[in-house]
XYZ file of C-alpha atoms in Angstrom:
715
model
C -0.313 -0.144 -0.075
C 1.214 3.563 -0.757
C 0.498 7.285 0.189
C -3.418 6.300 -0.169
C -3.107 5.120 3.036
C -3.345 8.283 4.577
C -7.248 9.187 4.267
C -7.930 12.891 2.182
C -11.831 13.046 1.717
C -13.223 15.062 -1.112
C -17.026 16.434 -1.054
C -18.674 16.269 -4.714
C -20.890 19.241 -5.823
C -24.379 18.257 -5.987
C -25.919 17.715 -9.303
C -28.063 20.711 -10.435
C -31.044 18.580 -11.221
C -31.263 16.736 -7.819
C -31.123 20.368 -6.127
C -35.332 20.744 -6.310
C -35.702 17.515 -5.180
C -33.214 18.351 -1.847
C -34.891 21.579 -1.563
C -38.051 20.372 -1.562
C -37.573 17.283 0.831
C -35.428 19.573 3.184
C -38.824 22.023 3.166
C -41.123 19.599 3.950
C -38.856 18.162 6.672
C -38.571 21.487 8.447
C -42.344 21.918 8.320
C -42.576 18.274 9.591
C -40.007 19.205 12.335
C -42.193 22.001 13.424
C -45.351 20.812 13.569
C -43.754 17.884 15.493
C -42.128 20.593 18.076
C -45.066 22.432 18.133
C -47.208 18.898 18.613
C -44.810 17.691 21.331
C -45.054 21.510 22.782
C -48.981 21.396 23.357
C -48.745 17.818 24.899
C -46.206 18.757 27.616
C -47.881 22.084 28.491
C -50.840 20.608 28.761
C -49.295 17.453 31.292
C -47.838 20.908 32.882
C -50.824 21.784 33.537
C -52.652 18.654 34.635
C -49.412 18.426 37.524
C -49.809 21.413 38.690
C -53.635 21.348 39.163
C -53.204 18.177 41.190
C -50.511 19.274 43.445
C -52.532 22.086 44.562
C -55.348 19.342 44.695
C -53.506 16.910 46.568
C -51.660 19.677 48.496
C -55.160 21.020 50.006
C -56.270 17.404 50.821
C -53.096 16.564 52.548
C -53.194 19.771 54.580
C -56.923 19.257 55.597
C -55.907 15.942 56.863
C -52.954 16.880 58.680
C -55.166 19.404 60.327
C -58.115 17.394 61.353
C -54.987 14.837 62.812
C -53.291 17.664 64.780
C -56.397 18.971 66.221
C -57.356 15.721 67.257
C -53.414 15.061 69.164
C -54.202 18.444 70.564
C -57.376 17.175 72.079
C -56.362 14.123 73.841
C -53.291 16.258 75.011
C -56.060 18.813 76.321
C -58.220 16.953 78.115
C -55.571 14.858 80.057
C -53.444 18.671 80.836
C -57.168 19.550 81.948
C -57.309 16.924 84.644
C -53.625 17.333 85.564
C -54.421 21.195 86.296
C -57.501 20.172 88.377
C -57.227 21.629 91.658
C -58.817 19.033 93.969
C -56.617 16.310 92.012
C -53.693 18.774 92.496
C -54.195 18.855 95.924
C -54.923 14.986 96.822
C -51.475 14.580 95.425
C -49.755 17.589 97.071
C -51.516 15.843 100.281
C -50.482 12.434 99.366
C -46.977 13.131 98.556
C -46.467 15.234 101.847
C -48.050 11.952 103.975
C -44.992 9.679 101.781
C -47.743 7.831 99.814
C -49.837 6.430 102.539
C -53.447 7.641 101.769
C -54.585 6.760 105.803
C -52.769 9.856 106.620
C -55.296 12.456 104.423
C -57.872 13.875 106.227
C -61.302 12.346 103.973
C -59.076 9.947 101.583
C -61.869 8.107 101.546
C -64.576 11.486 100.139
C -61.596 12.772 98.556
C -60.713 8.899 95.973
C -64.443 8.998 95.441
C -64.520 12.429 93.789
C -61.166 11.191 92.114
C -63.185 8.564 90.543
C -65.909 9.579 89.251
C -64.133 13.407 87.977
C -62.006 9.779 85.950
C -64.957 7.866 84.860
C -66.695 11.478 83.539
C -63.782 12.738 81.769
C -62.973 9.444 80.019
C -66.969 9.085 78.689
C -66.787 13.007 77.678
C -63.231 12.723 76.116
C -63.560 9.322 74.703
C -61.134 7.527 77.177
C -63.212 4.431 76.912
C -62.840 0.978 75.277
C -65.742 -0.265 73.711
C -64.606 -4.066 74.852
C -64.611 -5.123 77.531
C -67.599 -3.569 78.800
C -67.043 -1.860 81.994
C -67.465 -3.437 85.386
C -67.706 -2.284 89.045
C -65.566 0.990 90.378
C -62.274 -0.599 91.808
C -58.940 0.883 92.834
C -56.720 1.607 89.975
C -53.921 -0.658 91.725
C -55.992 -3.646 91.522
C -54.893 -4.837 88.090
C -57.561 -5.973 85.459
C -57.014 -6.192 81.287
C -58.514 -3.217 79.553
C -58.326 -1.396 76.063
C -58.791 2.206 77.310
C -59.018 4.664 80.525
C -57.421 7.692 82.327
C -54.891 7.075 85.216
C -53.574 9.084 87.866
C -50.077 8.386 89.260
C -48.434 9.225 92.313
C -44.962 10.744 92.028
C -43.507 7.573 91.961
C -45.632 7.232 88.680
C -47.558 4.201 90.837
C -51.358 3.951 90.292
C -53.493 6.126 92.823
C -56.558 5.811 90.708
C -58.516 5.446 87.481
C -61.511 4.416 85.319
C -62.667 0.885 85.330
C -61.587 0.025 82.021
C -57.666 1.176 82.023
C -55.349 -0.835 81.116
C -52.483 -2.083 83.487
C -49.622 -0.365 83.997
C -46.895 -2.861 82.464
C -45.291 -3.817 79.309
C -44.422 -1.260 76.511
C -46.920 1.541 78.727
C -44.637 0.622 82.028
C -41.771 1.035 80.145
C -42.861 4.236 78.720
C -44.345 6.389 82.277
C -40.850 5.007 83.948
C -38.925 6.496 80.842
C -40.949 9.691 80.788
C -39.809 13.455 81.809
C -40.893 14.586 85.241
C -41.915 17.916 84.535
C -42.672 17.745 80.815
C -46.139 16.260 78.617
C -45.425 12.963 76.704
C -46.935 10.983 73.911
C -46.770 7.314 73.782
C -46.641 6.469 69.874
C -48.443 4.382 68.261
C -48.433 0.620 69.615
C -50.194 -3.066 69.956
C -51.978 -2.660 73.031
C -54.378 -5.151 74.605
C -55.416 -7.852 71.806
C -52.935 -6.273 69.650
C -55.289 -3.247 68.919
C -53.184 -0.050 68.032
C -52.937 2.530 70.886
C -51.632 5.695 71.786
C -51.400 6.900 75.389
C -50.795 10.797 76.768
C -48.826 11.864 79.847
C -48.991 15.269 81.856
C -47.277 16.166 85.241
C -49.713 17.339 88.107
C -47.541 20.069 89.555
C -47.671 20.700 93.461
C -50.904 22.701 94.043
C -48.910 25.588 95.702
C -46.684 25.913 92.571
C -50.145 27.611 91.184
C -49.068 26.521 87.699
C -50.486 24.408 85.140
C -48.745 21.694 82.517
C -47.153 22.932 79.535
C -48.155 26.619 80.755
C -44.445 27.158 82.038
C -45.123 26.489 85.697
C -42.376 25.988 87.624
C -43.855 23.685 90.721
C -42.286 20.534 91.499
C -44.525 17.355 90.007
C -46.620 15.430 92.777
C -48.249 12.984 90.020
C -49.388 12.882 86.632
C -51.942 11.589 84.438
C -51.908 9.336 81.958
C -54.314 8.537 78.827
C -54.767 5.269 77.273
C -57.226 5.205 74.092
C -57.237 2.585 71.221
C -56.981 4.942 67.546
C -58.635 2.913 65.280
C -61.767 4.226 65.359
C -60.756 8.021 66.090
C -57.312 8.613 64.545
C -57.612 6.462 61.261
C -60.924 7.847 60.055
C -59.532 11.344 60.382
C -57.286 10.303 56.878
C -60.748 9.833 54.954
C -61.383 13.518 53.537
C -65.266 14.156 53.800
C -67.346 13.994 50.939
C -67.531 11.092 48.377
C -64.200 8.902 47.803
C -62.084 10.240 45.098
C -60.940 7.284 43.171
C -57.382 5.953 43.277
C -57.027 8.061 46.014
C -56.030 7.554 49.483
C -54.240 9.181 52.750
C -52.021 7.093 55.313
C -49.424 7.252 58.187
C -46.051 5.987 58.069
C -42.974 6.448 60.016
C -39.708 5.548 60.584
C -38.587 2.112 61.762
C -34.505 1.704 61.579
C -33.799 1.699 58.073
C -37.708 0.758 56.864
C -40.350 2.486 56.836
C -43.830 1.179 58.757
C -47.253 1.930 56.880
C -48.791 2.305 59.997
C -52.444 2.758 58.627
C -54.746 -0.580 58.745
C -55.340 -2.095 55.398
C -58.549 -3.225 56.299
C -57.991 -6.745 56.187
C -56.649 -6.995 59.721
C -53.000 -7.497 58.280
C -49.643 -6.431 60.444
C -48.212 -3.055 59.538
C -46.285 -2.823 56.348
C -42.494 -2.234 56.118
C -40.402 -1.559 53.405
C -37.032 -0.947 53.400
C -36.003 2.825 52.671
C -34.104 2.680 49.790
C -36.487 0.853 48.254
C -36.009 2.540 44.333
C -38.540 5.025 43.651
C -40.859 4.704 46.711
C -43.209 6.979 47.778
C -43.621 7.076 50.572
C -39.729 7.718 51.230
C -39.872 10.655 48.962
C -42.972 11.876 51.547
C -41.220 11.296 54.499
C -37.273 12.921 53.061
C -39.170 16.189 51.530
C -42.112 16.823 53.625
C -44.255 19.268 51.356
C -42.625 17.981 47.841
C -44.750 16.524 44.890
C -43.645 13.279 42.505
C -44.326 11.237 40.547
C -43.028 8.023 42.241
C -44.204 4.127 43.168
C -46.364 3.207 45.794
C -45.895 0.038 47.742
C -47.515 -2.444 45.412
C -44.859 -0.507 42.596
C -47.465 1.572 41.073
C -46.937 5.184 39.705
C -48.633 7.659 41.839
C -48.472 11.137 42.404
C -47.409 11.688 45.841
C -47.262 14.572 48.814
C -46.544 14.167 52.139
C -46.652 16.496 55.669
C -44.618 15.695 59.069
C -47.377 16.006 61.640
C -45.801 17.738 64.486
C -44.414 16.412 67.833
C -44.540 12.528 66.678
C -42.336 10.485 64.087
C -45.232 10.297 61.603
C -45.230 11.701 58.045
C -49.076 11.722 56.451
C -48.711 10.197 52.990
C -51.784 11.386 50.284
C -51.133 9.743 46.928
C -53.141 8.954 43.655
C -52.636 6.411 41.151
C -50.745 7.994 37.881
C -53.538 6.542 35.344
C -56.485 7.791 37.233
C -54.864 11.201 37.552
C -53.193 12.040 34.217
C -55.136 8.985 32.379
C -57.055 11.933 29.885
C -53.802 13.570 29.248
C -51.935 10.508 28.391
C -54.987 9.482 26.220
C -54.751 13.100 24.347
C -50.843 12.776 24.126
C -51.642 9.495 22.097
C -54.547 10.577 19.524
C -52.229 13.589 19.041
C -48.988 11.305 18.213
C -51.110 9.031 15.801
C -52.739 11.889 13.949
C -48.554 13.225 13.804
C -47.505 9.337 12.798
C -50.305 9.585 9.763
C -48.938 13.050 8.729
C -45.335 11.756 8.308
C -46.489 8.305 6.953
C -48.180 10.368 4.170
C -45.448 12.986 3.546
C -43.332 10.026 3.541
C -44.874 8.107 0.927
C -44.898 11.830 -1.032
C -41.052 11.946 -0.257
C -40.289 8.259 -1.704
C -42.588 9.191 -5.076
C -40.111 12.426 -5.672
C -37.094 10.742 -5.126
C -37.914 7.592 -7.102
C -38.464 9.938 -9.934
C -35.114 11.759 -9.416
C -33.359 8.638 -9.037
C -32.057 7.678 -12.664
C -30.640 11.892 -12.396
C -28.893 11.541 -9.057
C -27.058 8.205 -10.190
C -25.887 9.759 -13.356
C -24.583 12.751 -11.355
C -23.219 10.676 -8.570
C -20.569 9.003 -11.265
C -19.431 11.921 -12.444
C -19.033 13.349 -9.164
C -16.746 10.258 -8.079
C -15.247 10.798 -10.929
C -13.858 13.922 -10.240
C -13.647 12.987 -6.801
C -11.356 10.082 -7.828
C -9.008 12.611 -9.315
C -8.691 15.122 -6.903
C -7.968 12.564 -4.403
C -5.048 11.024 -6.675
C -4.033 14.525 -6.644
C -3.332 15.433 -2.917
C -1.900 11.661 -2.705
C 0.680 13.186 -5.022
C 0.971 16.281 -3.033
C 1.237 14.874 0.292
C 3.326 12.150 -1.416
C 5.999 15.062 -3.163
C 5.589 16.537 0.491
C 6.538 14.361 2.789
C 9.275 13.232 0.645
C 11.398 16.377 0.745
C 11.323 16.320 4.472
C 14.632 14.945 5.951
C 13.014 13.158 8.422
C 12.315 9.283 8.428
C 8.077 9.306 8.526
C 6.033 6.278 8.145
C 3.016 4.750 9.330
C 2.861 1.324 10.744
C -0.459 -0.656 11.638
C -1.350 -2.299 15.106
C 0.317 -5.462 14.449
C 3.739 -3.625 13.482
C 3.482 -3.503 9.348
C 4.250 -0.337 7.284
C 1.698 0.750 5.922
C 3.517 3.946 4.474
C 7.125 4.988 4.161
C 8.923 8.157 2.627
C 11.956 8.529 1.012
C 13.878 9.046 3.789
C 12.405 5.945 5.619
C 13.825 4.066 2.154
C 17.092 5.416 2.288
C 17.823 4.593 6.107
C 16.198 0.876 5.861
C 17.906 0.479 2.297
C 14.374 -1.028 0.963
C 11.834 0.386 -1.787
C 8.821 1.519 -0.642
C 7.305 -1.431 -2.382
C 9.711 -3.741 -0.887
C 8.720 -2.095 3.100
C 4.684 -2.308 2.377
C 3.183 -4.816 3.807
C 6.459 -6.240 5.912
C 6.577 -5.997 9.700
C 9.590 -3.498 11.619
C 10.597 -6.835 12.846
C 11.645 -8.247 9.497
C 12.989 -5.005 8.181
C 14.907 -3.576 11.393
C 15.372 -6.678 13.301
C 14.099 -7.320 16.865
C 16.436 -5.500 19.074
C 15.487 -2.127 16.945
C 11.973 -2.696 16.036
C 10.963 -3.344 19.766
C 11.994 0.331 20.606
C 9.166 1.572 17.765
C 6.692 -0.942 18.494
C 6.608 -0.430 22.389
C 5.614 3.087 21.908
C 3.344 2.595 18.884
C 1.052 0.306 21.299
C 1.054 2.504 24.166
C 0.110 5.495 21.820
C -3.294 3.207 20.345
C -3.654 2.384 24.105
C -3.801 5.451 25.073
C -5.123 7.596 22.032
C -1.924 10.569 22.762
C 0.960 11.256 20.712
C 4.235 9.625 22.343
C 7.315 11.441 22.299
C 11.290 9.659 22.995
C 15.121 10.161 22.848
C 17.245 7.638 21.759
C 21.188 7.082 21.614
C 21.705 4.643 19.233
C 24.810 3.182 17.590
C 28.218 2.507 19.176
C 31.516 4.679 19.952
C 32.252 7.216 17.258
C 28.725 6.562 15.676
C 26.815 7.164 18.201
C 23.242 8.841 17.025
C 20.659 10.881 18.944
C 17.049 9.990 17.584
C 13.782 12.074 18.615
C 10.708 10.126 17.911
C 6.961 10.741 17.786
C 4.569 8.350 17.644
C 1.016 9.763 16.973
C -1.853 7.564 16.975
C -4.516 7.438 13.988
C -8.102 6.812 13.601
C -9.073 3.901 12.191
C -10.113 4.386 7.843
C -12.411 2.147 6.108
C -9.358 1.266 4.360
C -6.691 1.293 7.385
C -6.915 -0.591 10.160
C -5.863 1.528 13.850
C -2.400 3.036 12.942
C 0.680 4.943 14.507
C 2.268 8.087 12.346
C 5.947 7.822 13.475
C 8.641 10.711 12.737
C 11.947 10.370 13.439
C 14.387 13.151 13.517
C 18.367 13.012 13.623
C 19.724 15.361 16.183
C 23.086 14.322 16.671
C 24.497 17.266 14.921
C 22.281 19.576 17.328
C 22.933 17.532 20.564
C 27.028 17.707 19.679
C 26.919 21.394 19.271
C 25.165 21.783 22.375
C 27.367 19.746 24.425
C 30.552 21.698 22.490
C 29.232 24.975 23.932
C 28.242 23.537 27.316
C 32.177 22.289 27.899
C 33.132 26.118 26.171
C 31.165 27.376 28.724
C 32.653 25.503 31.603
C 35.621 25.766 30.562
C 35.270 29.485 30.388
C 34.013 29.106 34.333
C 36.813 27.585 35.298
C 39.354 30.092 33.326
C 37.322 32.702 35.210
C 37.471 31.084 38.835
C 40.909 30.692 38.402
C 42.094 34.094 37.705
C 40.043 35.092 40.682
C 41.467 32.613 42.788
C 45.148 33.425 42.092
C 44.869 36.953 43.568
C 44.384 34.958 46.614
C 46.400 32.616 47.869
C 44.757 31.665 50.972
C 41.472 31.342 48.585
C 42.946 29.228 46.136
C 40.555 26.673 44.564
C 37.993 27.829 47.092
C 35.338 28.202 43.969
C 35.751 24.689 42.945
C 35.505 23.496 46.362
C 32.068 25.051 46.619
C 31.389 23.883 43.395
C 31.695 20.746 44.692
C 30.600 21.019 47.615
C 27.003 22.713 46.264
C 26.332 19.684 43.324
C 26.844 16.568 45.942
C 24.181 18.682 48.075
C 21.821 19.253 45.247
C 22.058 15.551 44.616
C 22.308 14.064 48.257
C 18.777 15.739 48.108
C 17.506 14.669 45.249
C 16.730 17.657 42.835
C 16.670 18.079 39.531
C 19.767 17.914 37.351
C 19.183 21.333 36.817
C 18.898 22.496 39.984
C 22.441 20.651 40.653
C 23.928 22.125 37.358
C 22.843 25.299 38.268
C 24.077 25.013 42.254
C 27.771 23.991 40.872
C 28.523 26.840 38.253
C 26.972 29.360 40.405
C 29.320 27.446 43.388
C 32.256 28.605 40.311
C 31.356 32.138 39.749
C 30.535 32.862 43.501
C 33.999 34.833 44.538
C 34.068 36.450 40.744
C 33.181 39.891 42.361
C 36.458 39.893 43.986
C 37.971 40.972 41.019
C 36.494 44.477 42.262
C 38.441 43.871 45.992
C 42.352 45.001 46.431
C 44.780 42.230 46.419
C 45.958 43.729 50.345
C 42.540 43.107 52.035
C 42.205 39.988 50.294
C 45.343 38.924 52.215
C 45.458 40.861 55.080
C 46.749 39.277 57.994
C 44.115 40.878 60.510
C 40.444 40.338 61.100
C 38.489 42.370 58.996
C 36.559 45.545 59.809
C 32.754 45.651 59.302
C 33.243 47.990 56.265
C 35.929 45.330 54.673
C 33.662 42.594 55.636
C 30.498 44.323 53.766
C 32.827 45.245 50.723
C 34.055 41.538 50.302
C 30.327 40.191 50.785
C 29.057 42.867 48.337
C 31.563 41.038 45.890
C 28.660 38.554 45.011
C 25.916 41.093 43.844
C 28.728 42.076 41.719
C 29.147 38.652 40.140
C 25.600 38.583 39.466
C 25.546 42.368 37.703
C 29.355 41.116 35.729
C 27.619 38.511 34.496
C 24.266 39.240 34.092
C 24.689 38.928 30.100
C 25.710 35.813 29.503
C 22.929 33.639 28.887
C 23.120 30.307 31.300
C 20.633 26.994 30.450
C 19.454 27.679 34.583
C 18.776 30.546 36.872
C 22.784 30.944 37.783
C 22.507 34.982 38.201
C 19.541 34.568 40.180
C 21.003 31.943 42.394
C 24.143 34.453 42.852
C 21.912 37.553 43.551
C 20.060 36.145 45.938
C 23.372 34.040 47.727
C 23.478 36.315 50.674
C 20.175 36.619 51.819
C 19.290 34.742 54.907
C 16.234 32.273 55.951
C 14.816 34.609 58.440
C 14.642 37.965 55.982
C 17.682 39.421 57.761
C 19.421 39.447 53.863
C 20.341 42.370 51.786
C 16.812 42.233 50.199
C 14.250 40.943 52.791
C 13.506 37.924 50.789
C 13.479 34.987 53.136
C 12.120 31.008 53.733
C 10.859 29.181 50.537
C 11.047 32.193 48.601
C 14.810 32.289 48.201
C 16.009 29.883 45.447
C 16.797 26.150 46.268
C 20.407 27.041 44.786
C 21.064 30.177 46.344
C 20.350 28.050 49.741
C 22.465 25.549 48.831
C 25.265 27.583 47.350
C 25.357 29.695 50.611
C 25.415 26.719 52.889
C 28.803 25.573 50.672
C 30.584 28.540 50.613
C 29.581 29.037 54.510
C 31.336 25.388 55.287
C 34.293 26.154 52.672
C 34.711 29.805 54.033
C 35.081 27.790 58.330
C 37.260 25.119 57.166
C 39.476 27.066 54.995
C 42.819 28.849 56.212
C 42.211 33.176 56.390
C 45.178 35.119 56.672
C 43.958 36.261 60.161
C 43.060 32.675 60.923
C 43.858 29.052 60.621
C 41.455 26.532 58.687
C 38.700 24.873 61.134
C 38.048 20.846 61.204
C 34.947 19.263 59.226
C 33.115 18.873 62.876
C 33.961 22.795 63.697
C 32.711 23.949 60.859
C 29.596 22.033 60.801
C 28.613 22.992 64.076
C 29.013 26.413 63.244
C 26.591 25.555 60.413
C 24.016 24.059 62.849
C 24.038 26.929 65.176
C 22.502 29.028 62.240
C 19.519 26.802 61.273
C 16.424 28.796 60.935
C 18.269 32.187 61.103
C 20.670 31.773 57.872
C 20.455 28.573 56.441
C 17.552 26.159 55.437
C 17.686 23.504 57.673
C 17.329 20.498 54.760
C 20.302 22.140 53.055
C 22.556 21.879 56.541
C 21.485 18.205 57.006
C 21.607 17.118 53.194
C 25.638 18.481 54.084
C 25.655 16.549 57.232
C 24.641 13.145 55.716
C 26.985 13.497 52.156
C 29.626 14.109 54.742
C 29.063 11.531 57.423
C 27.198 9.106 55.043
C 28.375 9.326 51.635
C 32.136 9.172 52.304
C 31.863 13.065 51.636
C 34.956 13.910 54.726
C 37.680 11.367 52.524
C 36.637 13.571 49.497
C 36.401 16.591 51.264
C 40.045 16.446 52.496
C 41.322 14.469 49.377
C 39.973 17.984 47.703
C 41.637 20.663 50.140
C 44.708 18.830 49.607
C 44.697 18.886 45.727
C 44.894 14.879 45.558
C 41.551 14.690 43.883
C 39.523 16.117 40.714
C 36.948 18.713 41.596
C 34.207 15.813 40.703
C 35.328 13.602 43.086
C 33.263 15.365 45.722
C 30.006 14.739 44.174
C-alpha cells in the first residue's frame, strides 16, 4: 500500500438536477419538524398544567388531613392536661406526697378518692378514653390490675397508680416502660403501639404540679411534679378515620400515616384486612413514602408500595415521628392527558406516513438523475484524491526526517523517501512487511512498544534515543501519533523520526566551552588570594553534592555547581591587600567582600546560562529569617541560592585565612547548625551532614583540600 493509506476526503458537488428535490425534501422536513415541535409543546404544556392542578389538589387534601390529625392530638393532650391542672387532683396528690404516699394519713381520703374516680369516669366518657370492649365493670381501685383497652390513670410521684377508670389498662409492658422513661416535668405522647389484643393504641401523659406552685402543665409553671395523669385509648376508631376527607371518595386516592423504623418505613395505617403493619426498606427505588418522608411538602411521581406509579405529597405531623402521605394513582390522575397525547401522536404519525410516501415518490422520480450525477461526482473526487495523494507524497519525501505509518500489527503501511534510505528498501518492498523483519527485533522493539502505548492511550508519544556504538552514536527523536481507523486503514501510528546528533553535539560543545570559561574565570580570581585558592572549585563541588543528596532536579544541581564556581568572581573589585590582610577585617571591609557576590551577578548578567545562575548568585546572601540585604526569606529564596550559601559558608569556615587557621569539619558543621533557622535552611544543612557522614564526603573533602583528587571526586 502506498500514500493512499492517508485518508483525504473530497466532497462532490451536488448535481444541478438534484437540487430542487433536495430543497423540496428539506422544506417538507422542516415543516414536519416544526409541526412535531408544536404538537409536543402542546402535550408538554397540558401535562404541566395537569400536574400543577394535581399538586394543588393533593396539597389541599393533605393540609386538611394534617389539620384534623393535629387537632385530634391537641384535644387528647388537652383533656389529660386539664385533669392534671384540676385543683382537687393537685391538692390530693400534694397531700399524698406530703404523707409519704400513705392515703391513711390524708383527712377525708375516702371522699377525695371517690370524687377523683367519679371525675376520671366522667372525663373518660366525655373525651372518649373508654373502650367498647370489654364492657364496663364495677369501680375498683386502680392498683388492682385488670385488663383493659382504654382509660385514664392518676399516678403518684413515684409513677404508681392511685386511681383510674374501670376500663383502664394495667400499667405494664410497653406502657410501663414509657411512663418510667418520661421526663418528670414535661408532657409526653406514646406513639402507636400494640395495646390489648394487639389493637393500635396511644397514650398521653401530663405532670400534676404541686398545688403551691399554682401552675398548669405546659404553661411555664415551675412547681415540682407530685403525680401524673395518663390517658390511654385505641386509635382505630378515632385517628385513622381522620385520614378520609369529607365527601365522596376520590378514585385512586388515599391518605396514610408512615413512620421510620430503623432502615425501614412502617405503614401504620391499617389495610382493612387485619394484616400486620407493612414495612419496606427506605432505599426501595422510587418509593413514594420514602420521598414524602424525606421531603415533606414536596410533590413528585413515585411508586407506591405495590409498585404502581402515583402522584404523591407528604406532610410531617408535629410532635410525632409520623409523616402523612397522600397519593393518587398516576393512571387515574393523568389518564385523560395520556389519551390526548396518544391521539395527537397517532395523528402526527399518519401525517408523517403521508409526507414520507410523497417523498418516496419524488425520490424515485429523481433516482436516475442522481445516479448519473453521482458517477460524474465520484470521477471528479477520484481525480482530486489522486492529485492530493501526489502532493502529500511530494511533501513527505522532501522532509529530512524519516516518516512512516505502522499498523497495530507492526506492519509498514506507508514510508517516505528518507525511511527508504535508512532501511535500504524501496517502498514497494517495505509495505506489508513487519518492522521486526526489516529492522531486526532489537531495533523494532523501540518503535513497537511506543506505538502500542500511543494506540492504547490515544495520545502522542515522544522519545529520544541514543543508538549506535563508539563514534557512531546518534541521537534520534521520535514522535508516535495515533491515527484513527478508516475504511481502508486499520488502527495505525504515524512515526516521525528526526536525527538530532548534530544539534546535540553542538550543544555539548557549547557546554564544554562554557565550563572551560567558568574554570578560567575562577582560576583568575583564586590566584589573587592564595589563602582562598581553589575555594570556588570546592564550593562548586560541595554545592553539586548537596543538591544530589537532596535528590533535586539535575538542572538545579547544574545551576548550583556553576554558581559555586562563580561565587567569588566579584572579588576582582576587592583590593588584593584586603584579601591577604593578616588581621581580622573591619565591618566595612567585610561588607565590601560580601558585596562582591552582588557584583558577580552584575558582571555576568549578560551571559545566557541554561539555568537561573544569575538569580542564584544574586539571592545567595539572603538569610532564611529574612535578615539579608533584600529581605527575601524562607521558601522565597531559590533552592540553588540556599545550597550555594551553605556550601560557601562551610568552605569559608573550613579553609585557612590570613588572620586565622582553618577549622576541622566538625567545627565547621557545628557553626552551620547553630545558624539553622536564622541564616540557613535546615534541609540543606542536614543534606550536607548526611553527605559528609554517610556518603564518604569527609574523605573526598580532605582529598580535594589536599589537591589529591579532581573536583568531580566530591560529587
